[in-house]
C-alpha positions as YAML, in Angstrom:
chain: A
units: angstrom
residues:
- id: 1
  name: MET
  ca: [87.23, 119.03, 75.49]
- id: 2
  name: ASP
  ca: [84.81, 120.36, 78.16]
- id: 3
  name: PRO
  ca: [87.32, 122.89, 79.84]
- id: 4
  name: GLY
  ca: [85.78, 122.06, 83.17]
- id: 5
  name: ALA
  ca: [85.56, 118.39, 82.85]
- id: 6
  name: GLY
  ca: [89.48, 117.78, 83.39]
- id: 7
  name: ILE
  ca: [92.40, 115.82, 81.75]
- id: 8
  name: ASP
  ca: [91.46, 111.97, 80.74]
- id: 9
  name: PRO
  ca: [94.35, 110.88, 82.97]
- id: 10
  name: GLY
  ca: [94.81, 108.01, 80.77]
- id: 11
  name: ALA
  ca: [94.74, 109.50, 77.47]
- id: 12
  name: GLU
  ca: [96.90, 113.02, 78.19]
- id: 13
  name: LEU
  ca: [99.29, 112.28, 81.14]
- id: 14
  name: GLY
  ca: [99.28, 108.02, 81.15]
- id: 15
  name: ILE
  ca: [99.13, 108.34, 85.07]
- id: 16
  name: ASP
  ca: [96.34, 109.31, 87.74]
- id: 17
  name: PRO
  ca: [97.46, 112.86, 88.61]
- id: 18
  name: ASP
  ca: [95.99, 112.24, 92.23]
- id: 19
  name: ASP
  ca: [98.50, 110.01, 92.60]
- id: 20
  name: LEU
  ca: [101.32, 112.35, 92.32]
- id: 21
  name: PRO
  ca: [102.67, 113.45, 95.94]
- id: 22
  name: ASP
  ca: [103.06, 117.09, 94.50]
- id: 23
  name: GLY
  ca: [100.41, 119.71, 93.34]
- id: 24
  name: LEU
  ca: [99.53, 119.53, 89.66]
- id: 25
  name: VAL
  ca: [97.53, 122.08, 87.47]
- id: 26
  name: VAL
  ca: [97.53, 122.22, 83.89]
- id: 27
  name: ALA
  ca: [95.85, 125.17, 82.06]
- id: 28
  name: ASP
  ca: [95.20, 125.02, 78.55]
- id: 29
  name: GLU
  ca: [96.03, 127.16, 75.38]
- id: 30
  name: HIS
  ca: [93.32, 129.61, 76.57]
- id: 31
  name: GLY
  ca: [94.36, 129.70, 80.13]
- id: 32
  name: ARG
  ca: [91.28, 127.63, 81.86]
- id: 33
  name: VAL
  ca: [92.46, 125.08, 84.27]
- id: 34
  name: VAL
  ca: [92.09, 121.74, 82.82]
- id: 35
  name: CYS
  ca: [93.51, 119.42, 85.89]
- id: 36
  name: PHE
  ca: [93.70, 120.21, 89.29]
- id: 37
  name: ASN
  ca: [95.15, 117.05, 91.36]
- id: 38
  name: ALA
  ca: [93.94, 115.99, 95.32]
- id: 39
  name: ALA
  ca: [97.69, 116.82, 96.26]
- id: 40
  name: ALA
  ca: [96.60, 120.90, 95.01]
- id: 41
  name: ALA
  ca: [93.23, 120.99, 96.32]
- id: 42
  name: ARG
  ca: [94.69, 119.87, 99.52]
- id: 43
  name: ILE
  ca: [97.59, 122.59, 99.63]
- id: 44
  name: THR
  ca: [95.39, 125.61, 98.32]
- id: 45
  name: ALA
  ca: [92.58, 124.61, 100.30]
- id: 46
  name: VAL
  ca: [90.60, 124.81, 96.99]
- id: 47
  name: PRO
  ca: [88.35, 122.04, 95.81]
- id: 48
  name: ALA
  ca: [88.77, 120.45, 91.74]
- id: 49
  name: SER
  ca: [85.14, 120.92, 91.17]
- id: 50
  name: GLU
  ca: [86.02, 125.03, 92.16]
- id: 51
  name: ALA
  ca: [88.98, 125.12, 89.93]
- id: 52
  name: LEU
  ca: [88.04, 123.41, 87.14]
- id: 53
  name: GLY
  ca: [87.17, 125.60, 84.27]
- id: 54
  name: ARG
  ca: [88.15, 128.67, 85.95]
- id: 55
  name: ARG
  ca: [90.85, 131.05, 84.68]
- id: 56
  name: LEU
  ca: [94.50, 130.23, 85.70]
- id: 57
  name: GLU
  ca: [94.90, 133.20, 87.97]
- id: 58
  name: SER
  ca: [91.36, 133.32, 89.25]
- id: 59
  name: ALA
  ca: [91.93, 129.35, 90.58]
- id: 60
  name: LEU
  ca: [95.65, 130.12, 92.01]
- id: 61
  name: PRO
  ca: [95.76, 133.21, 92.62]
- id: 62
  name: LEU
  ca: [99.28, 133.59, 93.65]
- id: 63
  name: GLU
  ca: [101.34, 136.70, 94.59]
- id: 64
  name: ASP
  ca: [104.88, 136.95, 95.08]
- id: 65
  name: LEU
  ca: [106.67, 138.07, 98.78]
- id: 66
  name: GLU
  ca: [106.19, 141.76, 97.52]
- id: 67
  name: GLY
  ca: [102.34, 141.51, 97.11]
- id: 68
  name: ARG
  ca: [102.57, 141.44, 93.36]
- id: 69
  name: ARG
  ca: [100.51, 139.17, 91.64]
- id: 70
  name: TRP
  ca: [102.37, 136.27, 89.72]
- id: 71
  name: TRP
  ca: [100.41, 135.92, 87.04]
- id: 72
  name: GLN
  ca: [100.24, 138.96, 85.97]
- id: 73
  name: LEU
  ca: [104.32, 139.75, 86.19]
- id: 74
  name: THR
  ca: [104.81, 136.55, 84.65]
- id: 75
  name: GLU
  ca: [102.40, 136.55, 81.58]
- id: 76
  name: PRO
  ca: [102.96, 132.82, 80.67]
- id: 77
  name: TYR
  ca: [100.93, 133.37, 77.12]
- id: 78
  name: GLY
  ca: [102.84, 136.47, 76.21]
- id: 79
  name: GLY
  ca: [105.82, 137.94, 75.70]
- id: 80
  name: LEU
  ca: [109.07, 136.32, 74.52]
- id: 81
  name: ALA
  ca: [108.20, 132.97, 72.65]
- id: 82
  name: ILE
  ca: [111.58, 131.78, 73.67]
- id: 83
  name: ARG
  ca: [110.07, 131.43, 77.53]
- id: 84
  name: ASN
  ca: [109.87, 127.61, 78.55]
- id: 85
  name: GLY
  ca: [108.79, 128.20, 82.13]
- id: 86
  name: GLN
  ca: [109.57, 129.79, 85.55]
- id: 87
  name: PRO
  ca: [112.02, 128.29, 87.97]
- id: 88
  name: GLU
  ca: [111.15, 127.38, 91.30]
- id: 89
  name: ARG
  ca: [110.24, 130.07, 94.07]
- id: 90
  name: ASN
  ca: [108.56, 130.94, 97.41]
- id: 91
  name: LEU
  ca: [104.81, 132.24, 96.38]
- id: 92
  name: LEU
  ca: [102.00, 132.99, 98.63]
- id: 93
  name: LEU
  ca: [98.44, 131.49, 98.67]
- id: 94
  name: PRO
  ca: [95.45, 133.87, 99.72]
- id: 95
  name: GLY
  ca: [95.93, 133.95, 103.59]
- id: 96
  name: GLY
  ca: [99.55, 134.14, 103.28]
- id: 97
  name: ARG
  ca: [100.54, 130.59, 102.95]
- id: 98
  name: GLU
  ca: [103.76, 130.22, 101.38]
- id: 99
  name: VAL
  ca: [104.01, 127.28, 99.10]
- id: 100
  name: LEU
  ca: [107.09, 126.59, 96.51]
- id: 101
  name: VAL
  ca: [105.28, 127.36, 92.71]
- id: 102
  name: SER
  ca: [107.45, 126.17, 89.23]
- id: 103
  name: ALA
  ca: [105.58, 126.29, 86.01]
- id: 104
  name: ARG
  ca: [106.54, 124.90, 82.66]
- id: 105
  name: TYR
  ca: [105.22, 126.63, 79.52]
- id: 106
  name: VAL
  ca: [104.40, 123.58, 77.01]
- id: 107
  name: ARG
  ca: [104.27, 125.04, 72.98]
- id: 108
  name: THR
  ca: [103.65, 122.84, 69.90]
- id: 109
  name: ASN
  ca: [106.79, 123.96, 68.39]
- id: 110
  name: PRO
  ca: [109.76, 126.11, 69.77]
- id: 111
  name: ALA
  ca: [108.52, 129.63, 68.46]
- id: 112
  name: GLY
  ca: [104.61, 128.63, 68.70]
- id: 113
  name: PRO
  ca: [101.70, 129.81, 71.19]
- id: 114
  name: VAL
  ca: [101.68, 127.94, 74.67]
- id: 115
  name: ARG
  ca: [99.14, 124.80, 74.37]
- id: 116
  name: ARG
  ca: [99.46, 124.55, 77.84]
- id: 117
  name: VAL
  ca: [100.82, 125.87, 81.41]
- id: 118
  name: VAL
  ca: [102.01, 123.28, 83.97]
- id: 119
  name: VAL
  ca: [102.11, 124.35, 87.55]
- id: 120
  name: SER
  ca: [103.79, 122.34, 90.36]
- id: 121
  name: LEU
  ca: [103.21, 123.40, 94.05]
- id: 122
  name: ARG
  ca: [105.00, 121.72, 96.79]
- id: 123
  name: ASP
  ca: [104.06, 122.58, 100.77]
- id: 124
  name: THR
  ca: [106.94, 124.35, 102.29]
- id: 125
  name: GLU
  ca: [106.43, 122.87, 105.97]
- id: 126
  name: ALA
  ca: [108.63, 119.83, 105.31]
- id: 127
  name: ARG
  ca: [111.39, 122.16, 104.29]
- id: 128
  name: ARG
  ca: [110.67, 124.53, 107.00]
- id: 129
  name: ARG
  ca: [111.34, 121.65, 109.32]
- id: 130
  name: THR
  ca: [114.23, 120.77, 107.94]
- id: 131
  name: GLU
  ca: [115.74, 124.22, 108.08]
- id: 132
  name: ARG
  ca: [114.67, 124.48, 111.50]
- id: 133
  name: SER
  ca: [116.10, 121.36, 112.14]
- id: 134
  name: HIS
  ca: [119.65, 122.79, 110.63]
- id: 135
  name: ALA
  ca: [119.61, 126.20, 112.29]
- id: 136
  name: GLU
  ca: [118.59, 124.24, 115.64]
- id: 137
  name: LEU
  ca: [121.85, 121.50, 114.94]
- id: 138
  name: ILE
  ca: [124.25, 124.95, 114.37]
- id: 139
  name: ALA
  ca: [122.97, 126.52, 117.77]
- id: 140
  name: THR
  ca: [123.30, 123.20, 119.62]
- id: 141
  name: VAL
  ca: [126.75, 122.61, 118.31]
- id: 142
  name: ALA
  ca: [127.91, 126.40, 119.04]
- id: 143
  name: HIS
  ca: [126.56, 126.62, 122.28]
- id: 144
  name: GLU
  ca: [128.44, 123.20, 123.30]
- id: 145
  name: LEU
  ca: [131.38, 124.60, 121.69]
- id: 146
  name: ARG
  ca: [131.93, 127.74, 122.92]
- id: 147
  name: SER
  ca: [132.54, 126.42, 126.47]
- id: 148
  name: PRO
  ca: [135.10, 124.47, 125.99]
- id: 149
  name: LEU
  ca: [137.41, 126.47, 123.20]
- id: 150
  name: THR
  ca: [136.75, 129.54, 126.37]
- id: 151
  name: SER
  ca: [138.36, 127.29, 128.53]
- id: 152
  name: VAL
  ca: [140.93, 126.00, 126.45]
- id: 153
  name: LYS
  ca: [141.68, 129.80, 125.58]
- id: 154
  name: GLY
  ca: [141.98, 131.25, 129.03]
- id: 155
  name: PHE
  ca: [143.94, 128.48, 130.66]
- id: 156
  name: THR
  ca: [146.53, 128.79, 127.79]
- id: 157
  name: ALA
  ca: [146.25, 132.86, 127.73]
- id: 158
  name: THR
  ca: [147.09, 132.55, 131.62]
- id: 159
  name: LEU
  ca: [150.09, 130.11, 130.98]
- id: 160
  name: LEU
  ca: [151.50, 132.12, 128.81]
- id: 161
  name: ALA
  ca: [151.58, 135.24, 130.22]
- id: 162
  name: LYS
  ca: [151.96, 134.19, 133.90]
- id: 163
  name: TRP
  ca: [154.25, 130.92, 133.32]
- id: 164
  name: GLU
  ca: [156.69, 131.47, 136.14]
- id: 165
  name: ARG
  ca: [154.09, 132.16, 138.73]
- id: 166
  name: PHE
  ca: [152.56, 128.52, 138.90]
- id: 167
  name: THR
  ca: [153.80, 126.05, 140.81]
- id: 168
  name: ASP
  ca: [154.31, 122.36, 138.54]
- id: 169
  name: ASP
  ca: [151.14, 121.16, 140.23]
- id: 170
  name: GLN
  ca: [148.92, 124.17, 138.89]
- id: 171
  name: LYS
  ca: [150.36, 123.99, 135.94]
- id: 172
  name: LYS
  ca: [149.72, 120.13, 135.25]
- id: 173
  name: LEU
  ca: [145.88, 120.99, 136.54]
- id: 174
  name: MET
  ca: [145.56, 123.18, 133.74]
- id: 175
  name: LEU
  ca: [146.91, 121.64, 131.08]
- id: 176
  name: GLU
  ca: [144.57, 118.52, 131.89]
- id: 177
  name: THR
  ca: [141.57, 120.59, 131.89]
- id: 178
  name: VAL
  ca: [142.75, 121.83, 128.24]
- id: 179
  name: ASP
  ca: [143.47, 118.37, 127.12]
- id: 180
  name: ALA
  ca: [140.13, 117.17, 128.30]
- id: 181
  name: ASP
  ca: [138.33, 120.50, 126.61]
- id: 182
  name: ALA
  ca: [140.52, 119.62, 123.35]
- id: 183
  name: ASN
  ca: [138.96, 116.27, 123.34]
- id: 184
  name: ARG
  ca: [135.33, 117.26, 123.92]
- id: 185
  name: VAL
  ca: [135.52, 119.58, 120.95]
- id: 186
  name: THR
  ca: [136.77, 116.41, 118.84]
- id: 187
  name: ARG
  ca: [134.28, 114.52, 120.16]
- id: 188
  name: LEU
  ca: [131.65, 117.30, 119.25]
- id: 189
  name: ILE
  ca: [133.52, 117.80, 115.46]
- id: 190
  name: ALA
  ca: [133.37, 114.02, 114.99]
- id: 191
  name: GLU
  ca: [129.25, 114.05, 116.03]
- id: 192
  name: LEU
  ca: [128.70, 116.70, 113.17]
- id: 193
  name: LEU
  ca: [130.50, 114.77, 110.85]
- id: 194
  name: ASP
  ca: [128.82, 111.49, 111.46]
- id: 195
  name: ILE
  ca: [125.30, 112.87, 111.54]
- id: 196
  name: SER
  ca: [126.40, 114.70, 108.10]
- id: 197
  name: ARG
  ca: [127.19, 111.14, 106.79]
- id: 198
  name: ILE
  ca: [123.95, 109.33, 108.30]
- id: 199
  name: ASP
  ca: [121.79, 112.26, 106.87]
- id: 200
  name: SER
  ca: [123.61, 111.97, 103.53]
- id: 201
  name: GLY
  ca: [123.45, 108.41, 102.88]
- id: 202
  name: ARG
  ca: [127.14, 108.16, 103.04]
- id: 203
  name: LEU
  ca: [128.13, 106.47, 106.23]
- id: 204
  name: GLU
  ca: [130.45, 103.89, 105.27]
- id: 205
  name: VAL
  ca: [130.68, 100.04, 107.73]
- id: 206
  name: ARG
  ca: [134.58, 98.94, 107.09]
- id: 207
  name: ARG
  ca: [133.98, 95.33, 108.57]
- id: 208
  name: GLN
  ca: [135.99, 93.26, 110.38]
- id: 209
  name: PRO
  ca: [135.47, 90.29, 113.16]
- id: 210
  name: VAL
  ca: [134.47, 91.91, 116.15]
- id: 211
  name: ASP
  ca: [134.37, 90.14, 119.42]
- id: 212
  name: ILE
  ca: [130.83, 91.83, 121.21]
- id: 213
  name: GLY
  ca: [131.51, 90.40, 124.70]
- id: 214
  name: ALA
  ca: [135.23, 91.61, 124.67]
- id: 215
  name: ALA
  ca: [133.70, 94.96, 123.46]
- id: 216
  name: VAL
  ca: [131.73, 95.63, 126.21]
- id: 217
  name: GLY
  ca: [133.95, 94.04, 128.90]
- id: 218
  name: ARG
  ca: [136.68, 96.88, 127.72]
- id: 219
  name: HIS
  ca: [133.87, 99.58, 128.25]
- id: 220
  name: ILE
  ca: [133.00, 98.09, 131.77]
- id: 221
  name: GLN
  ca: [136.76, 98.03, 132.62]
- id: 222
  name: ALA
  ca: [137.42, 101.61, 131.82]
- id: 223
  name: TYR
  ca: [134.40, 102.52, 134.15]
- id: 224
  name: VAL
  ca: [135.93, 100.64, 137.04]
- id: 225
  name: ALA
  ca: [139.18, 102.27, 136.18]
- id: 226
  name: SER
  ca: [137.90, 105.70, 136.44]
- id: 227
  name: GLY
  ca: [136.36, 104.81, 140.15]
- id: 228
  name: GLN
  ca: [132.58, 102.93, 139.49]
- id: 229
  name: SER
  ca: [131.91, 100.16, 141.38]
- id: 230
  name: ALA
  ca: [132.57, 96.29, 139.69]
- id: 231
  name: ASP
  ca: [129.72, 95.50, 141.33]
- id: 232
  name: ARG
  ca: [127.47, 98.15, 139.46]
- id: 233
  name: PHE
  ca: [127.36, 95.92, 136.23]
- id: 234
  name: LEU
  ca: [126.37, 92.55, 135.37]
- id: 235
  name: LEU
  ca: [127.70, 91.02, 131.86]
- id: 236
  name: ARG
  ca: [125.54, 88.23, 130.72]
- id: 237
  name: ILE
  ca: [127.33, 86.36, 127.50]
- id: 238
  name: GLU
  ca: [124.75, 83.79, 126.06]
- id: 239
  name: GLN
  ca: [127.15, 81.18, 124.20]
- id: 240
  name: PRO
  ca: [127.48, 80.30, 121.49]
- id: 241
  name: LEU
  ca: [127.44, 83.61, 119.48]
- id: 242
  name: PRO
  ca: [127.31, 83.47, 115.78]
- id: 243
  name: ALA
  ca: [130.76, 85.35, 114.13]
- id: 244
  name: LEU
  ca: [129.88, 88.88, 113.91]
- id: 245
  name: TRP
  ca: [131.31, 91.04, 111.31]
- id: 246
  name: ALA
  ca: [130.93, 94.77, 111.82]
- id: 247
  name: ASP
  ca: [133.03, 97.96, 111.66]
- id: 248
  name: PRO
  ca: [134.68, 97.93, 115.04]
- id: 249
  name: ASP
  ca: [135.25, 101.63, 116.14]
- id: 250
  name: LYS
  ca: [131.72, 102.50, 115.66]
- id: 251
  name: ILE
  ca: [130.29, 99.16, 117.53]
- id: 252
  name: ASP
  ca: [132.10, 100.88, 120.27]
- id: 253
  name: GLN
  ca: [130.94, 103.94, 119.37]
- id: 254
  name: VAL
  ca: [127.09, 102.68, 120.06]
- id: 255
  name: LEU
  ca: [128.32, 100.63, 123.22]
- id: 256
  name: SER
  ca: [130.07, 103.95, 124.91]
- id: 257
  name: ASN
  ca: [126.68, 105.91, 124.13]
- id: 258
  name: LEU
  ca: [124.36, 103.29, 125.55]
- id: 259
  name: LEU
  ca: [126.74, 102.49, 128.71]
- id: 260
  name: GLU
  ca: [127.51, 106.36, 129.73]
- id: 261
  name: ASN
  ca: [123.23, 106.86, 129.26]
- id: 262
  name: ALA
  ca: [122.53, 104.02, 131.42]
- id: 263
  name: VAL
  ca: [125.73, 105.03, 134.36]
- id: 264
  name: ARG
  ca: [124.67, 108.57, 134.11]
- id: 265
  name: HIS
  ca: [120.80, 108.58, 134.03]
- id: 266
  name: GLY
  ca: [120.20, 105.24, 135.04]
- id: 267
  name: GLU
  ca: [120.49, 103.88, 138.80]
- id: 268
  name: GLY
  ca: [121.44, 100.45, 140.12]
- id: 269
  name: THR
  ca: [123.07, 97.89, 138.34]
- id: 270
  name: VAL
  ca: [123.62, 97.86, 134.84]
- id: 271
  name: THR
  ca: [122.75, 95.06, 132.87]
- id: 272
  name: ILE
  ca: [124.27, 94.02, 129.91]
- id: 273
  name: ASP
  ca: [122.93, 90.89, 127.84]
- id: 274
  name: VAL
  ca: [124.75, 89.62, 124.61]
- id: 275
  name: ALA
  ca: [122.62, 86.82, 122.75]
- id: 276
  name: PRO
  ca: [122.51, 85.02, 119.41]
- id: 277
  name: SER
  ca: [119.22, 86.07, 117.87]
- id: 278
  name: ALA
  ca: [117.66, 85.85, 114.39]
- id: 279
  name: SER
  ca: [118.29, 88.87, 111.98]
- id: 280
  name: PRO
  ca: [116.27, 91.51, 111.98]
- id: 281
  name: ARG
  ca: [115.55, 90.59, 108.20]
- id: 282
  name: GLU
  ca: [114.04, 87.28, 109.82]
- id: 283
  name: ARG
  ca: [112.71, 87.45, 113.16]
- id: 284
  name: GLY
  ca: [109.26, 88.63, 111.47]
- id: 285
  name: ASP
  ca: [108.71, 85.44, 109.24]
- id: 286
  name: ASP
  ca: [107.23, 82.13, 110.54]
- id: 287
  name: GLU
  ca: [108.43, 78.82, 112.27]
- id: 288
  name: SER
  ca: [108.25, 77.16, 109.14]
- id: 289
  name: THR
  ca: [110.22, 79.57, 107.22]
- id: 290
  name: ALA
  ca: [112.95, 80.12, 109.37]
- id: 291
  name: SER
  ca: [113.60, 76.32, 109.72]
- id: 292
  name: THR
  ca: [115.49, 76.70, 106.78]
- id: 293
  name: ALA
  ca: [119.03, 74.30, 106.06]
- id: 294
  name: THR
  ca: [122.18, 75.04, 108.23]
- id: 295
  name: ALA
  ca: [123.93, 77.22, 105.89]
- id: 296
  name: ALA
  ca: [120.88, 79.43, 105.36]
- id: 297
  name: SER
  ca: [119.86, 79.66, 109.28]
- id: 298
  name: ALA
  ca: [123.82, 80.65, 109.63]
- id: 299
  name: ALA
  ca: [123.92, 83.46, 106.99]
- id: 300
  name: ASN
  ca: [120.60, 84.86, 108.91]
- id: 301
  name: ALA
  ca: [122.00, 84.69, 112.19]
- id: 302
  name: ALA
  ca: [122.54, 88.18, 114.13]
- id: 303
  name: THR
  ca: [123.63, 89.39, 117.66]
- id: 304
  name: SER
  ca: [121.63, 91.22, 120.16]
- id: 305
  name: VAL
  ca: [123.33, 93.54, 122.62]
- id: 306
  name: THR
  ca: [120.52, 94.74, 125.63]
- id: 307
  name: VAL
  ca: [122.05, 97.20, 127.83]
- id: 308
  name: SER
  ca: [119.63, 97.97, 130.54]
- id: 309
  name: ASP
  ca: [119.37, 99.89, 133.92]
- id: 310
  name: GLU
  ca: [117.23, 100.06, 137.51]
- id: 311
  name: GLY
  ca: [116.25, 103.74, 137.42]
- id: 312
  name: THR
  ca: [113.17, 105.88, 136.75]
- id: 313
  name: GLY
  ca: [113.29, 104.71, 132.57]
- id: 314
  name: ILE
  ca: [111.79, 106.72, 129.92]
- id: 315
  name: PRO
  ca: [108.47, 108.01, 130.01]
- id: 316
  name: GLU
  ca: [105.86, 106.23, 127.47]
- id: 317
  name: GLU
  ca: [105.18, 109.54, 125.55]
- id: 318
  name: SER
  ca: [109.10, 109.80, 124.94]
- id: 319
  name: MET
  ca: [109.61, 106.35, 123.91]
- id: 320
  name: ASN
  ca: [108.74, 107.53, 120.08]
- id: 321
  name: ARG
  ca: [111.31, 110.66, 120.09]
- id: 322
  name: VAL
  ca: [114.35, 108.92, 121.90]
- id: 323
  name: PHE
  ca: [116.37, 108.60, 118.81]
- id: 324
  name: THR
  ca: [115.58, 112.17, 117.51]
- id: 325
  name: ARG
  ca: [118.18, 114.95, 117.38]
- id: 326
  name: PHE
  ca: [118.39, 116.85, 120.69]
- id: 327
  name: TRP
  ca: [116.45, 114.25, 122.72]
- id: 328
  name: ARG
  ca: [117.95, 114.77, 126.31]
- id: 329
  name: GLY
  ca: [115.35, 113.39, 128.42]
- id: 330
  name: SER
  ca: [114.64, 114.74, 131.68]
- id: 331
  name: LYS
  ca: [118.17, 115.51, 132.89]
- id: 332
  name: ARG
  ca: [119.65, 118.78, 130.14]
- id: 333
  name: GLY
  ca: [123.30, 118.41, 129.13]
- id: 334
  name: GLY
  ca: [125.35, 117.29, 125.70]
- id: 335
  name: THR
  ca: [123.83, 117.78, 122.56]
- id: 336
  name: GLY
  ca: [121.42, 115.28, 122.94]
- id: 337
  name: LEU
  ca: [122.69, 113.67, 119.49]
- id: 338
  name: GLY
  ca: [124.07, 110.61, 120.76]
- id: 339
  name: LEU
  ca: [121.22, 108.15, 120.46]
- id: 340
  name: TYR
  ca: [120.47, 109.59, 116.68]
- id: 341
  name: ILE
  ca: [123.83, 108.80, 115.81]
- id: 342
  name: VAL
  ca: [123.73, 105.37, 117.21]
- id: 343
  name: LYS
  ca: [120.71, 104.81, 115.54]
- id: 344
  name: GLY
  ca: [122.19, 105.59, 112.36]
- id: 345
  name: ILE
  ca: [125.42, 103.45, 112.98]
- id: 346
  name: VAL
  ca: [122.75, 100.37, 113.88]
- id: 347
  name: GLU
  ca: [120.88, 100.85, 110.55]
- id: 348
  name: ALA
  ca: [124.07, 101.53, 108.36]
- id: 349
  name: HIS
  ca: [124.68, 97.92, 109.85]
- id: 350
  name: GLY
  ca: [121.37, 96.17, 108.44]
- id: 351
  name: GLY
  ca: [120.48, 96.08, 112.03]
- id: 352
  name: THR
  ca: [117.59, 97.25, 114.38]
- id: 353
  name: ILE
  ca: [117.78, 99.47, 117.84]
- id: 354
  name: THR
  ca: [114.48, 99.87, 119.83]
- id: 355
  name: VAL
  ca: [114.11, 101.28, 123.39]
- id: 356
  name: GLY
  ca: [111.34, 99.76, 126.12]
- id: 357
  name: ARG
  ca: [111.02, 99.46, 130.10]
- id: 358
  name: ALA
  ca: [113.72, 96.98, 131.91]
- id: 359
  name: PRO
  ca: [112.26, 94.38, 133.88]
- id: 360
  name: GLY
  ca: [114.02, 96.78, 136.85]
- id: 361
  name: GLY
  ca: [111.60, 99.67, 136.19]
- id: 362
  name: GLY
  ca: [115.01, 101.79, 133.85]
- id: 363
  name: ALA
  ca: [115.12, 101.77, 130.56]
- id: 364
  name: GLU
  ca: [116.27, 98.79, 127.96]
- id: 365
  name: PHE
  ca: [118.07, 99.47, 124.68]
- id: 366
  name: ARG
  ca: [118.43, 96.41, 122.39]
- id: 367
  name: PHE
  ca: [120.07, 96.66, 119.25]
- id: 368
  name: THR
  ca: [120.40, 93.60, 116.95]
- id: 369
  name: LEU
  ca: [123.14, 93.51, 114.36]
- id: 370
  name: PRO
  ca: [123.10, 90.58, 111.66]
- id: 371
  name: VAL
  ca: [126.42, 88.72, 111.12]
- id: 372
  name: GLY
  ca: [127.58, 91.09, 108.05]
- id: 373
  name: THR
  ca: [129.80, 88.12, 107.06]
- id: 374
  name: PRO
  ca: [131.66, 90.03, 103.82]
- id: 375
  name: ALA
  ca: [130.24, 88.19, 100.28]
- id: 376
  name: TYR
  ca: [133.80, 86.59, 99.57]
- id: 377
  name: LEU
  ca: [133.33, 84.44, 102.51]
- id: 378
  name: LEU
  ca: [130.12, 83.05, 101.93]
...
């Protein structure tokens, strides 16, 4: 084969190298590049036409983080015959761009000469974004934990050292503050656990029958009991609602977060609409497909909950970032993790959640949950 012509994908690889998501560089037994796919060209900024036929060390001039030339250090075509490659590590391209590189040495027989050097290239930008996100998460949670823990430590140390000097009312106030801060720490730890489960796909949903209207009513009553005016809330429930099977604790978490956002950041009346809806999986279908037998329709039923306020709303340019980590909007405070967790919980139930502008001008959050009936009841 002409080394400048590249590998015939059908004959030697069985797939088109340009379809691979990672960079692929293959050198023959003479060390000349015979494959340089599109991802490799994108990552290295070297056209495939320039790389094909060149020596591997020339087409892919890699250095380690100490500035040493990588191919001279590793000697893929020389050295011990038992070597079969190089593990993935960070290396530098000309100009200092960092890439993840791993190599495989292909031999006809275990102790024979190297017939192919197969190199995989991966861009580090996605990994860097993940690392930055994790670092930001740790910094945010550490900052949020520091304040309540400092308060707990201060009040308990003061009470232990000067218990007799305080009146009963002063002691009660201090202990109530300690209790509130301990609850705050517990919530932060619960958020961390939720994020870990969402990111790893391990968020468990324990389905039970849920009366979503009653659940919303309980949250409204709690706000009224804490001093909010009953006139600030408007609950509208469209009957009949399909029987909803969901995780009641997690649905309470979703409702709590959305209502808290509306009360804290919104203005005017907070309106909660609960209504039957098409399943998120079926909503995109045309009417003729949707109008099937009654049993099938029931199986595809869903419940939607819309929470809206009359405040300034969310700027249009921020709409696509609302459900990302650390989004706090124009008002600071909190970890900015609540809506990220809400989205994870809704999607773990097979539902969807959207954000938009309410008729009154404020923010409008709408989530839809399929009935989620366990299979043994169908």
